Tab-separated table of C-alpha atoms in Angstrom:
chain	number	residue	atom	x	y	z
A	143	MET	CA	-117.431	3.064	81.478
A	144	LEU	CA	-116.540	1.753	84.785
A	145	LEU	CA	-112.742	1.682	85.216
A	146	GLU	CA	-110.720	-0.405	87.739
A	147	VAL	CA	-107.629	1.687	89.031
A	148	ARG	CA	-105.087	-0.002	90.968
A	149	LEU	CA	-103.313	1.691	94.013
A	150	PHE	CA	-99.937	0.806	95.545
A	151	ALA	CA	-98.094	1.814	98.584
A	152	MET	CA	-99.068	5.100	100.160
A	153	LEU	CA	-102.115	5.445	97.926
A	154	ARG	CA	-103.169	1.963	98.628
A	155	GLU	CA	-102.908	2.754	102.333
A	156	ALA	CA	-104.747	6.129	101.962
A	157	GLY	CA	-107.272	4.474	99.882
A	158	GLY	CA	-107.942	1.498	101.932
A	159	ALA	CA	-108.137	-0.668	99.183
A	160	GLU	CA	-106.137	-2.143	96.428
A	161	ARG	CA	-108.293	-1.196	93.870
A	162	ILE	CA	-111.133	1.666	93.176
A	163	GLN	CA	-113.731	1.844	90.757
A	164	VAL	CA	-114.492	5.058	88.789
A	165	ARG	CA	-117.128	5.735	86.383
A	166	LEU	CA	-116.233	7.970	83.419
A	167	GLU	CA	-117.799	8.795	79.932
A	168	PRO	CA	-116.492	6.596	77.253
A	169	GLY	CA	-113.530	8.103	75.694
A	170	ALA	CA	-112.547	10.029	78.812
A	171	SER	CA	-108.782	10.935	79.121
A	172	VAL	CA	-106.559	10.379	82.153
A	173	ALA	CA	-107.200	14.421	83.136
A	174	ALA	CA	-110.858	13.264	83.469
A	175	LEU	CA	-109.925	10.371	85.405
A	176	ARG	CA	-107.679	12.736	87.804
A	177	THR	CA	-110.597	14.985	88.368
A	178	ALA	CA	-113.182	12.218	89.216
A	179	ILE	CA	-110.811	10.555	91.622
A	180	ALA	CA	-110.129	14.056	93.325
A	181	ARG	CA	-113.950	14.484	93.725
A	182	GLU	CA	-114.893	10.976	94.845
A	183	PHE	CA	-111.907	9.887	96.745
A	184	PRO	CA	-110.766	12.659	99.123
A	185	ALA	CA	-108.526	10.413	100.851
A	186	LEU	CA	-106.581	10.178	97.660
A	187	ALA	CA	-106.927	13.744	96.407
A	188	THR	CA	-103.883	15.330	98.412
A	189	HIS	CA	-101.626	12.447	96.602
A	190	LEU	CA	-102.663	13.168	93.182
A	191	GLY	CA	-100.398	16.006	92.269
A	192	ALA	CA	-97.191	13.929	92.460
A	193	THR	CA	-98.690	10.821	91.021
A	194	ARG	CA	-98.387	9.576	87.561
A	195	VAL	CA	-101.072	7.158	85.861
A	196	ALA	CA	-100.058	3.968	84.085
A	197	ALA	CA	-102.155	2.280	81.283
A	198	ASN	CA	-101.178	-1.278	80.242
A	199	LEU	CA	-97.821	-1.027	82.174
A	200	GLN	CA	-96.651	2.331	80.602
A	201	PHE	CA	-96.792	5.842	82.046
A	202	VAL	CA	-99.287	7.764	80.104
A	203	SER	CA	-99.855	11.412	79.903
A	204	ASP	CA	-103.146	13.498	80.919
A	205	ALA	CA	-104.227	13.479	77.403
A	206	HIS	CA	-104.037	9.585	76.910
A	207	ILE	CA	-107.771	8.144	76.269
A	208	LEU	CA	-108.699	5.474	78.650
A	209	SER	CA	-110.861	2.382	78.113
A	210	ALA	CA	-112.208	-0.151	80.278
A	211	GLU	CA	-109.913	-2.829	78.658
A	212	GLN	CA	-106.572	-0.961	79.729
A	213	GLU	CA	-105.124	-1.893	82.980
A	214	ILE	CA	-105.018	1.386	84.893
A	215	ALA	CA	-102.899	2.175	87.785
A	216	LEU	CA	-101.960	5.234	90.001
A	217	ILE	CA	-98.234	5.498	90.497
A	218	PRO	CA	-97.337	7.534	93.533
A	219	PRO	CA	-93.657	8.931	93.643
A	220	VAL	CA	-91.531	6.055	93.408
A	221	SER	CA	-88.751	5.082	95.922
A	222	GLY	CA	-86.938	1.765	94.631
A	223	GLY	CA	-83.215	1.374	94.797
B	276	MET	CA	-81.449	-11.546	83.859
B	277	ILE	CA	-83.980	-8.812	84.694
B	278	ALA	CA	-86.020	-9.591	87.769
B	279	VAL	CA	-88.338	-8.286	90.589
B	280	THR	CA	-88.042	-11.020	93.151
B	281	ALA	CA	-88.434	-11.630	96.722
B	282	ASP	CA	-85.416	-13.892	96.573
B	283	PRO	CA	-81.961	-12.686	97.975
B	284	ILE	CA	-79.451	-11.521	95.021
B	285	ASP	CA	-76.802	-14.083	94.559
B	286	LEU	CA	-73.937	-11.782	93.728
B	287	ALA	CA	-71.704	-14.720	92.562
B	288	ALA	CA	-74.208	-15.933	90.376
B	289	VAL	CA	-74.989	-12.557	88.754
B	290	GLU	CA	-71.403	-11.912	88.478
B	291	ALA	CA	-71.156	-15.038	86.280
B	292	LEU	CA	-74.011	-14.051	84.106
B	293	LEU	CA	-72.182	-10.797	83.316
B	294	HIS	CA	-68.905	-12.514	82.126
B	295	HIS	CA	-68.515	-12.509	78.313
B	296	PRO	CA	-65.242	-13.669	76.362
B	297	GLU	CA	-65.237	-10.306	74.386
B	298	ALA	CA	-66.065	-8.138	77.451
B	299	GLY	CA	-63.296	-6.356	79.190
B	300	GLY	CA	-65.212	-4.371	81.964
B	301	ILE	CA	-67.761	-5.405	84.148
B	302	VAL	CA	-69.456	-2.487	86.366
B	303	THR	CA	-71.903	-3.341	89.261
B	304	PHE	CA	-73.818	-1.111	91.415
B	305	ALA	CA	-75.408	-2.706	94.444
B	306	GLY	CA	-77.916	-0.681	96.738
B	307	THR	CA	-77.698	-1.926	100.185
B	308	VAL	CA	-80.080	-1.181	103.050
B	309	ARG	CA	-78.384	1.497	105.349
B	310	ASN	CA	-78.886	1.619	109.083
B	311	HIS	CA	-80.133	5.285	109.063
B	312	ASN	CA	-81.973	7.839	106.718
B	313	HIS	CA	-82.575	11.241	107.479
B	314	GLY	CA	-81.369	10.997	111.083
B	315	ARG	CA	-83.657	8.045	111.940
B	316	GLN	CA	-82.298	4.675	112.946
B	317	VAL	CA	-83.548	2.227	110.465
B	318	VAL	CA	-84.404	-1.258	111.623
B	319	SER	CA	-85.710	-2.957	108.188
B	320	LEU	CA	-86.989	-1.873	104.931
B	321	SER	CA	-89.881	-3.331	103.090
B	322	TYR	CA	-90.408	-2.990	99.094
B	323	GLU	CA	-93.591	-3.047	97.359
B	324	ALA	CA	-93.709	-3.324	93.755
B	325	TYR	CA	-96.290	-3.096	90.958
B	326	ALA	CA	-94.753	-6.082	89.763
B	327	GLU	CA	-95.889	-6.637	86.416
B	328	MET	CA	-95.179	-2.885	85.619
B	329	ALA	CA	-91.852	-2.760	87.311
B	330	GLN	CA	-90.836	-6.074	85.373
B	331	ALA	CA	-91.691	-4.528	81.790
B	332	ARG	CA	-90.245	-1.033	82.446
B	333	MET	CA	-86.893	-2.906	83.540
B	334	GLU	CA	-87.207	-5.076	80.452
B	335	ALA	CA	-87.539	-1.959	78.454
B	336	LEU	CA	-84.832	-0.295	80.629
B	337	ALA	CA	-82.516	-3.101	79.548
B	338	ARG	CA	-83.252	-2.827	75.929
B	339	GLU	CA	-82.616	0.876	76.041
B	340	MET	CA	-79.268	0.358	77.492
B	341	HIS	CA	-78.497	-2.132	74.738
B	342	ALA	CA	-79.480	0.221	72.048
B	343	ARG	CA	-77.566	3.151	73.383
B	344	TRP	CA	-74.385	1.638	74.496
B	345	PRO	CA	-72.338	-1.511	73.361
B	346	LEU	CA	-72.922	-3.772	76.108
B	347	TYR	CA	-72.424	-7.591	76.294
B	348	ARG	CA	-74.744	-8.425	79.399
B	349	VAL	CA	-77.217	-6.117	81.441
B	350	VAL	CA	-78.529	-7.578	84.790
B	351	LEU	CA	-81.248	-5.582	86.530
B	352	ILE	CA	-82.786	-7.233	89.814
B	353	HIS	CA	-84.913	-5.309	92.459
B	354	ARG	CA	-85.918	-7.208	95.546
B	355	VAL	CA	-89.442	-6.874	97.053
B	356	GLY	CA	-90.373	-7.970	100.675
B	357	THR	CA	-88.742	-7.288	103.938
B	358	LEU	CA	-85.063	-6.652	103.762
B	359	ALA	CA	-82.683	-6.197	106.667
B	360	ILE	CA	-79.612	-3.903	107.128
B	361	GLY	CA	-76.850	-4.709	104.573
B	362	ASP	CA	-79.027	-6.662	102.188
B	363	ALA	CA	-78.813	-5.777	98.528
B	364	ALA	CA	-82.222	-4.198	97.294
B	365	VAL	CA	-81.135	-3.576	94.026
B	366	PHE	CA	-78.420	-4.766	91.715
B	367	VAL	CA	-77.382	-3.406	88.156
B	368	GLY	CA	-74.699	-5.013	86.252
B	369	VAL	CA	-73.426	-4.396	82.869
B	370	SER	CA	-70.396	-5.803	80.815
B	371	SER	CA	-68.753	-4.081	77.882
B	372	ALA	CA	-65.570	-4.058	76.069
B	373	HIS	CA	-64.886	-0.495	77.355
B	374	ARG	CA	-64.931	0.615	80.882
B	375	ASP	CA	-66.250	4.076	80.331
B	376	VAL	CA	-69.223	2.621	78.364
B	377	ALA	CA	-69.743	0.181	81.533
B	378	PHE	CA	-69.608	3.019	84.030
B	379	ASP	CA	-71.849	5.175	82.074
B	380	ALA	CA	-74.516	2.367	81.301
B	381	CYS	CA	-74.400	1.018	84.800
B	382	ARG	CA	-75.048	4.846	86.302
B	383	HIS	CA	-77.887	5.174	84.034
B	384	GLY	CA	-79.333	1.910	84.890
B	385	ILE	CA	-79.612	2.831	88.714
B	386	GLU	CA	-80.739	6.345	88.006
B	387	VAL	CA	-83.822	5.214	85.930
B	388	ILE	CA	-84.851	2.393	88.283
B	389	LYS	CA	-84.602	4.947	91.119
B	390	PHE	CA	-86.991	7.599	89.173
B	391	ASP	CA	-88.989	5.325	87.007
B	392	VAL	CA	-89.775	1.919	88.087
B	393	PRO	CA	-92.710	1.453	90.227
B	394	ILE	CA	-91.305	0.125	93.607
B	395	TRP	CA	-91.549	1.790	96.954
B	396	LYS	CA	-89.942	1.488	100.010
B	397	LYS	CA	-91.299	1.535	103.412
B	398	GLU	CA	-88.965	2.203	106.317
B	399	THR	CA	-89.521	0.577	109.842
B	400	PHE	CA	-87.576	2.740	112.255
B	401	ILE	CA	-87.402	2.732	116.002
B	402	GLY	CA	-90.773	4.484	116.833
B	403	GLY	CA	-92.634	3.703	113.605
B	404	GLU	CA	-92.940	3.234	109.922
B	405	ASP	CA	-93.340	5.347	106.989
B	406	TRP	CA	-93.195	5.201	103.161
B	407	VAL	CA	-89.720	6.934	102.071
B	408	GLU	CA	-90.277	10.235	100.046
B	409	GLY	CA	-89.582	9.278	96.276
B	410	CYS	CA	-89.256	10.518	93.003
B	411	ALA	CA	-92.412	11.845	91.219
B	412	VAL	CA	-90.643	13.715	88.228
B	413	HIS	CA	-89.591	11.798	85.199
B	414	GLY	CA	-85.523	11.235	85.514
C	76	MET	CA	-58.089	-5.073	101.000
C	77	ILE	CA	-55.423	-3.972	98.835
C	78	ALA	CA	-53.600	-6.619	97.197
C	79	VAL	CA	-51.314	-7.713	94.248
C	80	THR	CA	-51.617	-11.462	94.160
C	81	ALA	CA	-51.527	-14.552	92.045
C	82	ASP	CA	-54.800	-15.973	93.470
C	83	PRO	CA	-58.057	-15.779	91.671
C	84	ILE	CA	-60.268	-12.838	92.888
C	85	ASP	CA	-63.118	-14.368	95.019
C	86	LEU	CA	-65.806	-11.940	94.199
C	87	ALA	CA	-68.259	-12.973	96.842
C	88	ALA	CA	-65.562	-12.614	99.486
C	89	VAL	CA	-64.571	-9.126	98.196
C	90	GLU	CA	-68.230	-8.141	98.192
C	91	ALA	CA	-68.694	-9.120	101.549
C	92	LEU	CA	-65.571	-6.980	102.465
C	93	LEU	CA	-67.330	-3.961	100.800
C	94	HIS	CA	-70.738	-4.192	103.071
C	95	HIS	CA	-71.004	-1.616	105.757
C	96	PRO	CA	-73.974	-1.091	107.845
C	97	GLU	CA	-74.175	2.940	106.943
C	98	ALA	CA	-73.192	2.278	103.115
C	99	GLY	CA	-76.088	2.546	100.703
C	100	GLY	CA	-74.249	2.095	97.588
C	101	ILE	CA	-71.547	-0.369	96.326
C	102	VAL	CA	-69.911	0.039	92.932
C	103	THR	CA	-67.409	-2.388	91.534
C	104	PHE	CA	-65.309	-2.671	88.463
C	105	ALA	CA	-63.739	-6.001	87.293
C	106	GLY	CA	-61.560	-5.867	84.230
C	107	THR	CA	-61.606	-9.361	82.528
C	108	VAL	CA	-59.299	-10.639	79.992
C	109	ARG	CA	-60.863	-10.406	76.664
C	110	ASN	CA	-60.560	-13.040	73.987
C	111	HIS	CA	-59.308	-10.254	71.358
C	112	ASN	CA	-57.107	-7.356	71.358
C	113	HIS	CA	-56.298	-4.899	68.426
C	114	GLY	CA	-57.758	-7.400	66.100
C	115	ARG	CA	-55.654	-10.660	67.417
C	116	GLN	CA	-57.056	-13.543	68.769
C	117	VAL	CA	-55.997	-13.452	72.511
C	118	VAL	CA	-55.367	-17.104	74.116
C	119	SER	CA	-53.826	-15.780	77.302
C	120	LEU	CA	-52.457	-13.057	79.366
C	121	SER	CA	-49.735	-12.696	81.825
C	122	TYR	CA	-49.201	-10.130	84.177
C	123	GLU	CA	-45.834	-9.146	85.662
C	124	ALA	CA	-45.692	-6.496	88.441
C	125	TYR	CA	-43.190	-4.722	90.512
C	126	ALA	CA	-44.772	-6.124	93.475
C	127	GLU	CA	-43.637	-4.078	96.412
C	128	MET	CA	-44.213	-0.601	94.435
C	129	ALA	CA	-47.464	-1.825	93.161
C	130	GLN	CA	-48.718	-2.646	96.447
C	131	ALA	CA	-47.449	0.706	97.839
C	132	ARG	CA	-48.738	2.544	95.210
C	133	MET	CA	-52.386	0.830	95.621
C	134	GLU	CA	-52.225	1.484	99.213
C	135	ALA	CA	-51.565	5.119	98.741
C	136	LEU	CA	-54.346	5.195	96.138
C	137	ALA	CA	-56.872	3.767	98.703
C	138	ARG	CA	-55.857	6.494	101.198
C	139	GLU	CA	-56.193	9.263	98.392
C	140	MET	CA	-59.785	7.786	97.705
C	141	HIS	CA	-60.645	7.875	101.372
C	142	ALA	CA	-59.215	11.360	101.544
C	143	ARG	CA	-61.178	12.700	98.572
C	144	TRP	CA	-64.402	10.870	99.028
C	145	PRO	CA	-66.482	9.771	102.108
C	146	LEU	CA	-66.060	6.152	101.531
C	147	TYR	CA	-66.345	3.109	103.917
C	148	ARG	CA	-64.579	0.704	102.017
C	149	VAL	CA	-62.073	0.443	99.460
C	150	VAL	CA	-60.927	-2.712	97.904
C	151	LEU	CA	-58.261	-2.868	95.152
C	152	ILE	CA	-56.865	-5.994	93.694
C	153	HIS	CA	-54.671	-6.970	90.822
C	154	ARG	CA	-53.691	-10.420	89.781
C	155	VAL	CA	-50.245	-11.263	88.599
C	156	GLY	CA	-49.296	-14.371	86.565
C	157	THR	CA	-51.042	-16.089	83.833
C	158	LEU	CA	-54.807	-15.625	83.170
C	159	ALA	CA	-57.319	-17.249	80.946
C	160	ILE	CA	-60.033	-15.511	79.007
C	161	GLY	CA	-62.913	-14.288	81.319
C	162	ASP	CA	-60.593	-14.162	84.535
C	163	ALA	CA	-60.875	-10.994	86.462
C	164	ALA	CA	-57.312	-9.455	86.425
C	165	VAL	CA	-58.247	-6.356	88.209
C	166	PHE	CA	-61.044	-5.494	90.713
C	167	VAL	CA	-61.915	-2.212	92.367
C	168	GLY	CA	-64.512	-2.011	94.661
C	169	VAL	CA	-65.946	0.700	96.901
C	170	SER	CA	-68.933	1.604	99.341
C	171	SER	CA	-70.381	4.813	100.294
C	172	ALA	CA	-73.441	6.396	101.685
C	173	HIS	CA	-74.097	8.009	98.173
C	174	ARG	CA	-74.006	6.232	95.114
C	175	ASP	CA	-72.479	9.195	92.912
C	176	VAL	CA	-69.703	9.133	95.224
C	177	ALA	CA	-69.329	5.547	94.790
C	178	PHE	CA	-69.348	5.608	91.097
C	179	ASP	CA	-66.864	8.594	90.862
C	180	ALA	CA	-64.350	6.944	93.198
C	181	CYS	CA	-64.453	3.363	91.655
C	182	ARG	CA	-63.766	4.956	88.140
C	183	HIS	CA	-61.005	7.015	89.702
C	184	GLY	CA	-59.698	3.835	91.160
C	185	ILE	CA	-59.421	2.048	87.956
C	186	GLU	CA	-57.911	5.060	85.933
C	187	VAL	CA	-55.047	5.302	88.514
C	188	ILE	CA	-54.413	1.635	88.381
C	189	LYS	CA	-54.235	1.813	84.514
C	190	PHE	CA	-51.719	4.662	84.416
C	191	ASP	CA	-49.863	4.414	87.514
C	192	VAL	CA	-49.381	1.253	88.975
C	193	PRO	CA	-46.362	-0.692	87.916
C	194	ILE	CA	-47.875	-3.952	86.264
C	195	TRP	CA	-47.348	-4.864	82.607
C	196	LYS	CA	-49.540	-7.245	80.547
C	197	LYS	CA	-48.018	-9.600	78.128
C	198	GLU	CA	-50.394	-11.148	75.489
C	199	THR	CA	-50.117	-14.592	74.038
C	200	PHE	CA	-51.905	-14.659	70.928
C	201	ILE	CA	-52.219	-17.045	68.126
C	202	GLY	CA	-48.792	-16.840	66.302
C	203	GLY	CA	-46.785	-15.228	69.104
C	204	GLU	CA	-46.576	-13.170	72.249
C	205	ASP	CA	-46.074	-9.300	73.128
C	206	TRP	CA	-46.031	-6.931	75.754
C	207	VAL	CA	-49.233	-4.627	75.293
C	208	GLU	CA	-48.526	-0.912	74.680
C	209	GLY	CA	-49.068	0.839	78.005
C	210	CYS	CA	-49.593	4.134	79.493
C	211	ALA	CA	-46.210	6.165	79.906
C	212	VAL	CA	-47.790	9.372	81.193
C	213	HIS	CA	-49.156	10.014	84.378
C	214	GLY	CA	-52.860	9.938	84.424
D	132	MET	CA	-21.357	5.177	93.939
D	133	LEU	CA	-22.899	1.984	92.190
D	134	LEU	CA	-26.366	1.845	91.847
D	135	GLU	CA	-28.336	-1.481	91.185
D	136	VAL	CA	-31.250	-0.413	89.083
D	137	ARG	CA	-34.253	-3.132	88.805
D	138	LEU	CA	-35.848	-3.859	85.342
D	139	PHE	CA	-39.328	-5.203	84.534
D	140	ALA	CA	-41.245	-6.419	81.744
D	141	MET	CA	-39.981	-5.228	78.267
D	142	LEU	CA	-36.965	-3.528	79.618
D	143	ARG	CA	-36.076	-6.874	81.570
D	144	GLU	CA	-36.484	-8.710	78.403
D	145	ALA	CA	-34.401	-6.064	76.349
D	146	GLY	CA	-31.598	-5.908	78.913
D	147	GLY	CA	-31.665	-9.626	79.645
D	148	ALA	CA	-31.354	-9.136	83.224
D	149	GLU	CA	-33.545	-8.507	86.323
D	150	ARG	CA	-30.992	-5.715	87.475
D	151	ILE	CA	-28.282	-3.777	86.008
D	152	GLN	CA	-25.329	-1.931	87.845
D	153	VAL	CA	-24.484	1.677	86.858
D	154	ARG	CA	-21.792	3.597	88.249
D	155	LEU	CA	-22.429	7.431	88.918
D	156	GLU	CA	-20.920	10.422	90.674
D	157	PRO	CA	-22.030	10.743	94.507
D	158	GLY	CA	-24.993	13.215	94.271
D	159	ALA	CA	-25.911	12.388	90.828
D	160	SER	CA	-29.687	12.809	89.471
D	161	VAL	CA	-32.090	10.626	87.790
D	162	ALA	CA	-31.154	12.721	84.679
D	163	ALA	CA	-27.673	11.556	84.837
D	164	LEU	CA	-28.762	7.961	85.514
D	165	ARG	CA	-30.601	8.220	82.085
D	166	THR	CA	-27.683	9.400	80.312
D	167	ALA	CA	-25.402	6.637	81.606
D	168	ILE	CA	-27.720	3.942	80.909
D	169	ALA	CA	-28.549	5.099	77.461
D	170	ARG	CA	-24.621	5.346	76.995
D	171	GLU	CA	-23.857	1.759	78.495
D	172	PHE	CA	-26.840	-0.280	77.735
D	173	PRO	CA	-27.851	0.480	74.075
D	174	ALA	CA	-30.602	-2.283	74.190
D	175	LEU	CA	-32.236	-0.237	77.062
D	176	ALA	CA	-31.700	3.026	75.111
D	177	THR	CA	-34.813	3.210	72.724
D	178	HIS	CA	-36.944	2.557	75.689
D	179	LEU	CA	-35.952	5.370	78.135
D	180	GLY	CA	-37.663	7.967	76.466
D	181	ALA	CA	-41.193	6.626	77.813
D	182	THR	CA	-39.580	5.146	80.979
D	183	ARG	CA	-40.292	6.633	84.432
D	184	VAL	CA	-37.769	6.096	87.196
D	185	ALA	CA	-38.663	5.004	90.759
D	186	ALA	CA	-36.794	5.404	93.906
D	187	ASN	CA	-38.089	3.762	97.141
D	188	LEU	CA	-41.269	2.630	95.417
D	189	GLN	CA	-42.155	6.239	94.329
D	190	PHE	CA	-42.011	7.784	90.850
D	191	VAL	CA	-39.228	10.547	90.818
D	192	SER	CA	-38.406	13.213	88.652
D	193	ASP	CA	-35.177	13.929	86.575
D	194	ALA	CA	-34.060	16.343	89.425
D	195	HIS	CA	-34.291	13.546	92.038
D	196	ILE	CA	-30.788	13.058	93.707
D	197	LEU	CA	-29.858	9.225	93.825
D	198	SER	CA	-27.997	7.366	96.592
D	199	ALA	CA	-26.973	3.761	96.723
D	200	GLU	CA	-29.394	3.280	99.730
D	201	GLN	CA	-32.347	3.770	97.456
D	202	GLU	CA	-34.105	1.056	95.625
D	203	ILE	CA	-33.922	2.172	92.169
D	204	ALA	CA	-36.048	0.921	89.199
D	205	LEU	CA	-37.074	1.536	85.765
D	206	ILE	CA	-40.817	1.665	84.998
D	207	PRO	CA	-41.726	1.161	81.188
D	208	PRO	CA	-45.181	2.215	80.303
D	209	VAL	CA	-47.535	0.391	82.550
D	210	SER	CA	-50.366	-1.885	81.305
D	211	GLY	CA	-52.343	-3.272	84.223
D	212	GLY	CA	-56.038	-3.553	84.271
């Protein structure tokens, strides 16, 4: 499956794009997404440790199973307020 | 009122929203843009949000606050875009019959916004600009 | 601004007073007149003050707050005279570089006002009027 | 010495006046003032237990020595806010 992943703030700038596309096996987890991004997007790799993943506007754990219907985003450390 | 917005926060209007005939106490927190941070002279700040998720997370936060404390009104507002020194970037306001409840709930509201709502702050200071180091861990 | 006054509290004006270019957080408490108290339907409240002492005690409180916490601004206002439901009877506002400081100082301010400033509240309810039982012991 | 003592709120209403006059020996303390008021103003007596005394706009203890130059007030339980 081909996932679109939204990028924000320092990740958007590091990646040079507002979205990236990542191909994963159907039924892949957030952990698999992290591994794929680290391999295919070296500019994002150093940020991933502190980055959370959101699916359909909610934070999800590494065990969460992804699908192409979900809106997926990388959430680097937030600094609102 | 729960909002992620580019518009300035109208303090008089939000105070009016917080009033309720059964409420005895209104506590508000406004986070304003400081002219310095980590020893650097700040010229302006700009906030970027994952707007749909920030709005959803703040609406969920308001529901959580209502469930946890006896509150009459909850107002949560975060601005996006470029702000000047002194501008209010974030506003949390609650009304309750009891002031202890209002203080606790308001403080919880700003803590969750700072740790858990996808908004990012970029500082423009004399000599450059940079994303502000944020909170990675769930608060 | 420290005041014991018959005038309505202008929230927009006091918020403006609290702003300071080095302050990152503003916390305010407004105590508003509730429409009920101890099961009675309240029609209005009237506040009587020992005005000179209330003013002096609130000025001393502001000095104590500045000495105890790093605050930029402290606003303490208490109204006297007859107030309607929803009116703000008391306002405490502080600004600080740090939000924890601002919350702690604001909460302290309202506690001291409630326990230690010579102001008395008389309720007019359906069927009569009465002084509200207050705080005799030093808070 | 003849002291003027200000009354407020429920004490003002109970005493039917904004001020009362109390004659005490020179150098009398707040404790002596309380005793005199309890004796001479029965309408105020029941309130005195919970009432604090202020001199020159500050709360003072029962040991405080009074003088006619001080502004003296009875402060029943406060209920601001």
